[in-house]
GROMACS .gro file of N, CA and C in nm:
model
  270
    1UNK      N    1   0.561  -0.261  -0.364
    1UNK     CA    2   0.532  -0.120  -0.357
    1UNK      C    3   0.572  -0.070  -0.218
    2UNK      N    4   0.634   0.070  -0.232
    2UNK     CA    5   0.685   0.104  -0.079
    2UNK      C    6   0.641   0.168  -0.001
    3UNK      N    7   0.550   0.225   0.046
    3UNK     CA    8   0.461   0.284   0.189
    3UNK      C    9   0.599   0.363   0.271
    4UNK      N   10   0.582   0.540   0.260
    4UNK     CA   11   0.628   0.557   0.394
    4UNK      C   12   0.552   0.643   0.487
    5UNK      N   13   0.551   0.545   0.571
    5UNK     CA   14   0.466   0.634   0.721
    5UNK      C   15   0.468   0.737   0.789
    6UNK      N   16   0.469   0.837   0.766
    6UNK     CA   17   0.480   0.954   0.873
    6UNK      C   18   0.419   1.018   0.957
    7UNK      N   19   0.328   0.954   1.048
    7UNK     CA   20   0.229   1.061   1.121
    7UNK      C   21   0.096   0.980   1.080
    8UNK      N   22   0.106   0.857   1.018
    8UNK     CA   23  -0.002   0.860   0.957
    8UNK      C   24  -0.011   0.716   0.923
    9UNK      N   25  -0.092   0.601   0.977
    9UNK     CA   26  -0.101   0.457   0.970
    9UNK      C   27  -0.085   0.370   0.804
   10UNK      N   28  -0.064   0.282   0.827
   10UNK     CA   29  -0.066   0.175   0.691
   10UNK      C   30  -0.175   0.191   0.625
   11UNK      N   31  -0.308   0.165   0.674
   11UNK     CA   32  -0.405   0.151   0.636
   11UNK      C   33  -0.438   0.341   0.591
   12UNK      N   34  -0.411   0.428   0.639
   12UNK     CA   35  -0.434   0.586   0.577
   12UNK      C   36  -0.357   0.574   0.415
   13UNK      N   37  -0.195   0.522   0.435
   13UNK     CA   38  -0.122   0.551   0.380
   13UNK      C   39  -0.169   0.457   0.202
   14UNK      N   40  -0.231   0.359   0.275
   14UNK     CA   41  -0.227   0.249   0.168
   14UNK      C   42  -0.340   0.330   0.103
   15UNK      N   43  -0.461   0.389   0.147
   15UNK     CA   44  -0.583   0.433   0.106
   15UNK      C   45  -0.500   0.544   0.009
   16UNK      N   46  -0.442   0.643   0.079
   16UNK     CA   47  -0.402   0.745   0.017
   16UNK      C   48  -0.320   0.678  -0.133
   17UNK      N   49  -0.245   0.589  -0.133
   17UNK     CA   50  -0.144   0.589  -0.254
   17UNK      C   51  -0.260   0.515  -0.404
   18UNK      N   52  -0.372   0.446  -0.307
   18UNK     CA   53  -0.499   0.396  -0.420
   18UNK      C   54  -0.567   0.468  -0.482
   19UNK      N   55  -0.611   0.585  -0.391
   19UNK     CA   56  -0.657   0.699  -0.463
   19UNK      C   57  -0.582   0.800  -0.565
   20UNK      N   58  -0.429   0.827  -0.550
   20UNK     CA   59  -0.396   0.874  -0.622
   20UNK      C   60  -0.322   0.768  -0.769
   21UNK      N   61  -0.346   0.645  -0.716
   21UNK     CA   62  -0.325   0.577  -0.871
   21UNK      C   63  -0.424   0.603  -0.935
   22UNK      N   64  -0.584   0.557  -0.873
   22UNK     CA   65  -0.695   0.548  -0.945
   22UNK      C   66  -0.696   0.728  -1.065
   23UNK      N   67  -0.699   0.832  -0.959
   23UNK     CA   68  -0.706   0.953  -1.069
   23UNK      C   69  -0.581   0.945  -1.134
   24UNK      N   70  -0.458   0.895  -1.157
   24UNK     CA   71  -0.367   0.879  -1.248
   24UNK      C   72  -0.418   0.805  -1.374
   25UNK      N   73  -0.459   0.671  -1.306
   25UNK     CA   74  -0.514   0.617  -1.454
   25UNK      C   75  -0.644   0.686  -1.476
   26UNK      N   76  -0.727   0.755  -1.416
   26UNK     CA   77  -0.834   0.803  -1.503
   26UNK      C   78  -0.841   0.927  -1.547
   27UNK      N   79  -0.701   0.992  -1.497
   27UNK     CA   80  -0.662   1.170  -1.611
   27UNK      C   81  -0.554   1.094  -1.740
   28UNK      N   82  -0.514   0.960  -1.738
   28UNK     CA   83  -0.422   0.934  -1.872
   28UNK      C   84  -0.562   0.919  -1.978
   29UNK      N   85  -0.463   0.990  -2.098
   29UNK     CA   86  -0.532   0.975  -2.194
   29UNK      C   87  -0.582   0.821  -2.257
   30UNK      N   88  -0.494   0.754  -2.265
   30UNK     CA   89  -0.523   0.649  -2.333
   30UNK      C   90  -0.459   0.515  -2.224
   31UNK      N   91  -0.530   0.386  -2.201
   31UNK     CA   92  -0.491   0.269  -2.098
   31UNK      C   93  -0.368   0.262  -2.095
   32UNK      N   94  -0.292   0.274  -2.200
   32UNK     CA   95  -0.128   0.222  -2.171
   32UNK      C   96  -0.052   0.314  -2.153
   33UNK      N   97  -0.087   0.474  -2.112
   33UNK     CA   98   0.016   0.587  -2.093
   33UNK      C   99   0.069   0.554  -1.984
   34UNK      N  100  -0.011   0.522  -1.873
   34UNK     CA  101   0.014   0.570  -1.719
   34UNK      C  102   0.139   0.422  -1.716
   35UNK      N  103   0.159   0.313  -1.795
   35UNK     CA  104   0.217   0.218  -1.747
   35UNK      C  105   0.223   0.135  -1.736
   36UNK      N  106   0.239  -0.012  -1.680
   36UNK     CA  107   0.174  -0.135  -1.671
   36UNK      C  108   0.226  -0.168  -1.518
   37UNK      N  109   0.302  -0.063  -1.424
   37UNK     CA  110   0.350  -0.092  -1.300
   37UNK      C  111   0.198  -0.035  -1.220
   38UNK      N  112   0.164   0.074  -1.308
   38UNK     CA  113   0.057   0.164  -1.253
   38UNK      C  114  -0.061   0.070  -1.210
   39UNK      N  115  -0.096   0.001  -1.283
   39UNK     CA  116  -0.191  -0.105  -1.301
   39UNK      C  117  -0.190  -0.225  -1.168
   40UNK      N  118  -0.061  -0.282  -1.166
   40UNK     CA  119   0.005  -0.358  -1.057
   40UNK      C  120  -0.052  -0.309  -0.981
   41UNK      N  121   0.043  -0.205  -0.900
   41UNK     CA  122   0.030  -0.128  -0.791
   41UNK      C  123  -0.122  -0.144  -0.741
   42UNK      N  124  -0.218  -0.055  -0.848
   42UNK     CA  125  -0.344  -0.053  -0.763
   42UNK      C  126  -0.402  -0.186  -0.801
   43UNK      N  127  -0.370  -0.290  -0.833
   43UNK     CA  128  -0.417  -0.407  -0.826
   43UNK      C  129  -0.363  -0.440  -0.642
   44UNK      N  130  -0.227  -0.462  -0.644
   44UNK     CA  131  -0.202  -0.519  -0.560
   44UNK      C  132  -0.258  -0.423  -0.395
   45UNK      N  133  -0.318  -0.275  -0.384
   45UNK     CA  134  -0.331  -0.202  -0.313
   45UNK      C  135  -0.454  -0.226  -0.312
   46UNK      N  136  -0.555  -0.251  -0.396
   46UNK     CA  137  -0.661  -0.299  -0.348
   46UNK      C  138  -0.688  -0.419  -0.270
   47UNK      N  139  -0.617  -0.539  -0.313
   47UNK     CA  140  -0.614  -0.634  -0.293
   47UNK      C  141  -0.589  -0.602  -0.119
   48UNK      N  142  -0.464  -0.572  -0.076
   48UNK     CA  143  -0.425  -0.518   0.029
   48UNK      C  144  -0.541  -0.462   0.101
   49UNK      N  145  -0.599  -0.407   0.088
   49UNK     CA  146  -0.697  -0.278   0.154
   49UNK      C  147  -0.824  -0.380   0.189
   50UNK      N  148  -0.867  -0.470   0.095
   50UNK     CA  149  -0.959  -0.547   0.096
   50UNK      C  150  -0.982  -0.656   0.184
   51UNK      N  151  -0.829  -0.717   0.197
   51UNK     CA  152  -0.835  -0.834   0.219
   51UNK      C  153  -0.719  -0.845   0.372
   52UNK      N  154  -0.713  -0.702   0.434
   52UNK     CA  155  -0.650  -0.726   0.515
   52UNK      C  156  -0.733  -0.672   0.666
   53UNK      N  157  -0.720  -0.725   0.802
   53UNK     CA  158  -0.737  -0.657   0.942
   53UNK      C  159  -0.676  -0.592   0.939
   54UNK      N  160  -0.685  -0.450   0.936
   54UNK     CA  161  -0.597  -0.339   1.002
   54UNK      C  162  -0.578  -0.340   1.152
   55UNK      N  163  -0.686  -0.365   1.204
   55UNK     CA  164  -0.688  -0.321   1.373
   55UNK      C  165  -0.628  -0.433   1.394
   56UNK      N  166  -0.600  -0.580   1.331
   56UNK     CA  167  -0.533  -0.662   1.407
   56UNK      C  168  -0.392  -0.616   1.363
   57UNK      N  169  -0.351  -0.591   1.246
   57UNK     CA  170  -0.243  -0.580   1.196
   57UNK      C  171  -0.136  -0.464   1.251
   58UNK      N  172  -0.228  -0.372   1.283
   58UNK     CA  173  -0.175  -0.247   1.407
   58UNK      C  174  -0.090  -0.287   1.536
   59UNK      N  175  -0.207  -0.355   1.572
   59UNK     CA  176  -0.236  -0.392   1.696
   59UNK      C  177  -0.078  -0.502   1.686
   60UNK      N  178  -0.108  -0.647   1.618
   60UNK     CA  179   0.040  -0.683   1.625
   60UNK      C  180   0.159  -0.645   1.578
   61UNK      N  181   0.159  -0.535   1.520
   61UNK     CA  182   0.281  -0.478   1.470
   61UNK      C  183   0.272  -0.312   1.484
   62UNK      N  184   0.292  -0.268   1.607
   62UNK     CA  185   0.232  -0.118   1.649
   62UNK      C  186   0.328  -0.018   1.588
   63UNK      N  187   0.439  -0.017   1.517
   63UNK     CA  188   0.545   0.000   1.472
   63UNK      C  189   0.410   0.099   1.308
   64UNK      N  190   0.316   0.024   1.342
   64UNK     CA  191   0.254   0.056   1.168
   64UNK      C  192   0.143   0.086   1.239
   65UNK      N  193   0.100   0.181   1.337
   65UNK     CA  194  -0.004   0.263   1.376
   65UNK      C  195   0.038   0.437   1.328
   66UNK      N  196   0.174   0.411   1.308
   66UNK     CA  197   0.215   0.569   1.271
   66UNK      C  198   0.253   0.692   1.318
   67UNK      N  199   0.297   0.624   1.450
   67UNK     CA  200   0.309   0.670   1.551
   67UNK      C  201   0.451   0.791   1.518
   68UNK      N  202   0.556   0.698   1.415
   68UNK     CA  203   0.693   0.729   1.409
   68UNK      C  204   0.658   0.732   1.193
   69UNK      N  205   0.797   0.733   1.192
   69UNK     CA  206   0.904   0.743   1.051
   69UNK      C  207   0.925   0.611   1.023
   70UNK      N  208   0.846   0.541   0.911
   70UNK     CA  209   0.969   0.389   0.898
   70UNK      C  210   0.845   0.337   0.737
   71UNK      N  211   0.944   0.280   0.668
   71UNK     CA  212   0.902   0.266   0.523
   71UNK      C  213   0.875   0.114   0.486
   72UNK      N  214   0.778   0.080   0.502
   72UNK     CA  215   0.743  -0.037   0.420
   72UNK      C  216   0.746  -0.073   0.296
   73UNK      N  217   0.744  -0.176   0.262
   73UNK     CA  218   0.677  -0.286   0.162
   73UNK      C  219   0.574  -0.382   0.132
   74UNK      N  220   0.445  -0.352   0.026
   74UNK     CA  221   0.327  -0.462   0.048
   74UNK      C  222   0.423  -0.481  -0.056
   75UNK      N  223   0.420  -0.656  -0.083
   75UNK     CA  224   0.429  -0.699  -0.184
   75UNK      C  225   0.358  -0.870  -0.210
   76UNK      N  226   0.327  -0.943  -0.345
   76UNK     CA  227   0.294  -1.096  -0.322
   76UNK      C  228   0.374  -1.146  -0.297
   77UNK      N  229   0.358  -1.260  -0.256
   77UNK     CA  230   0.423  -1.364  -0.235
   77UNK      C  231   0.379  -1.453  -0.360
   78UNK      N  232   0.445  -1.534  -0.341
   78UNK     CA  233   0.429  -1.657  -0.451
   78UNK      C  234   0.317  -1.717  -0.487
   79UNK      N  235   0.244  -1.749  -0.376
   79UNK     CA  236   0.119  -1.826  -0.387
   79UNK      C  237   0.023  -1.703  -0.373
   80UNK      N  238   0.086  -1.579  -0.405
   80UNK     CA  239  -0.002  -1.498  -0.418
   80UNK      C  240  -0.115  -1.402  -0.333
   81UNK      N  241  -0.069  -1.427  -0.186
   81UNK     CA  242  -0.066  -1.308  -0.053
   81UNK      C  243  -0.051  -1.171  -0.057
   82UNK      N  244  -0.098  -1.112   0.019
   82UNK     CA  245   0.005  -0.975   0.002
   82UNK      C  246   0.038  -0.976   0.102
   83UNK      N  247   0.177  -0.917   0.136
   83UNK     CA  248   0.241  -0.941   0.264
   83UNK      C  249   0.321  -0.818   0.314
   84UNK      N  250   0.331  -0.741   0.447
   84UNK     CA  251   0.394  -0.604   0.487
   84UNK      C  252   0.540  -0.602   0.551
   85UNK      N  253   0.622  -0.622   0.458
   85UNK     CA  254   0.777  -0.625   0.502
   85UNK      C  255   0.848  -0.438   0.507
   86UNK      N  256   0.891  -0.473   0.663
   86UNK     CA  257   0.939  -0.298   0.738
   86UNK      C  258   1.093  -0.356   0.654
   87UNK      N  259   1.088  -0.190   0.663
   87UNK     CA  260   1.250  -0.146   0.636
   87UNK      C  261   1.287  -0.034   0.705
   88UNK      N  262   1.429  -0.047   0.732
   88UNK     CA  263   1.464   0.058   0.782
   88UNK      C  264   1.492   0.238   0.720
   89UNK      N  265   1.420   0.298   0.765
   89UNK     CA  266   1.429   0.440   0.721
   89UNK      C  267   1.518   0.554   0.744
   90UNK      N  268   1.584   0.564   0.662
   90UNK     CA  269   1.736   0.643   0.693
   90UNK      C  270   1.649   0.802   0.765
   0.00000   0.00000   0.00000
């Protein structure tokens, strides 16, 4: 899933994109409208939100305090992590 930062930290951004899955799946009419990526997503964004240090994660990677423009990626890993890979933002 891709995070982009503007003005505004990982941890805002990640909150913000959970909340608007959660009222997505709970204005669809029926469990399988919204998707099965929909589902992912705020699986894996909770997971994220839950299970991560922000203030350390800031702190070693200040690039994701939000200071600037630049677009991430949470995604798992294999053994099943979630992990914050930067990309560059045109």
């Amino acid at each position: 899933m891709k995070l982009l930062l503007d003005g505004h930290c990982i941890e805002t951004e990640a909150r913000r994109q959970r909340d608007r899955l959660v009222k997505e799946v709970l204005s669809s009419a029926d469990e399988h409208s919204h998707g099965p990526g929909v589902q992912r997503d705020l699986e894996l964004l909770t997971d994220f939100l839950t299970s991560t240090d922000f203030r350390a994660l800031r702190a070693r990677r200040t690039e994701l305090e939000g200071s600037g423009l630049i677009t991430v990626e949470i995604m798992r890993t294999g053994d099943g992590k979630v992990v914050v890979i930067e990309e560059q933002t045109p």
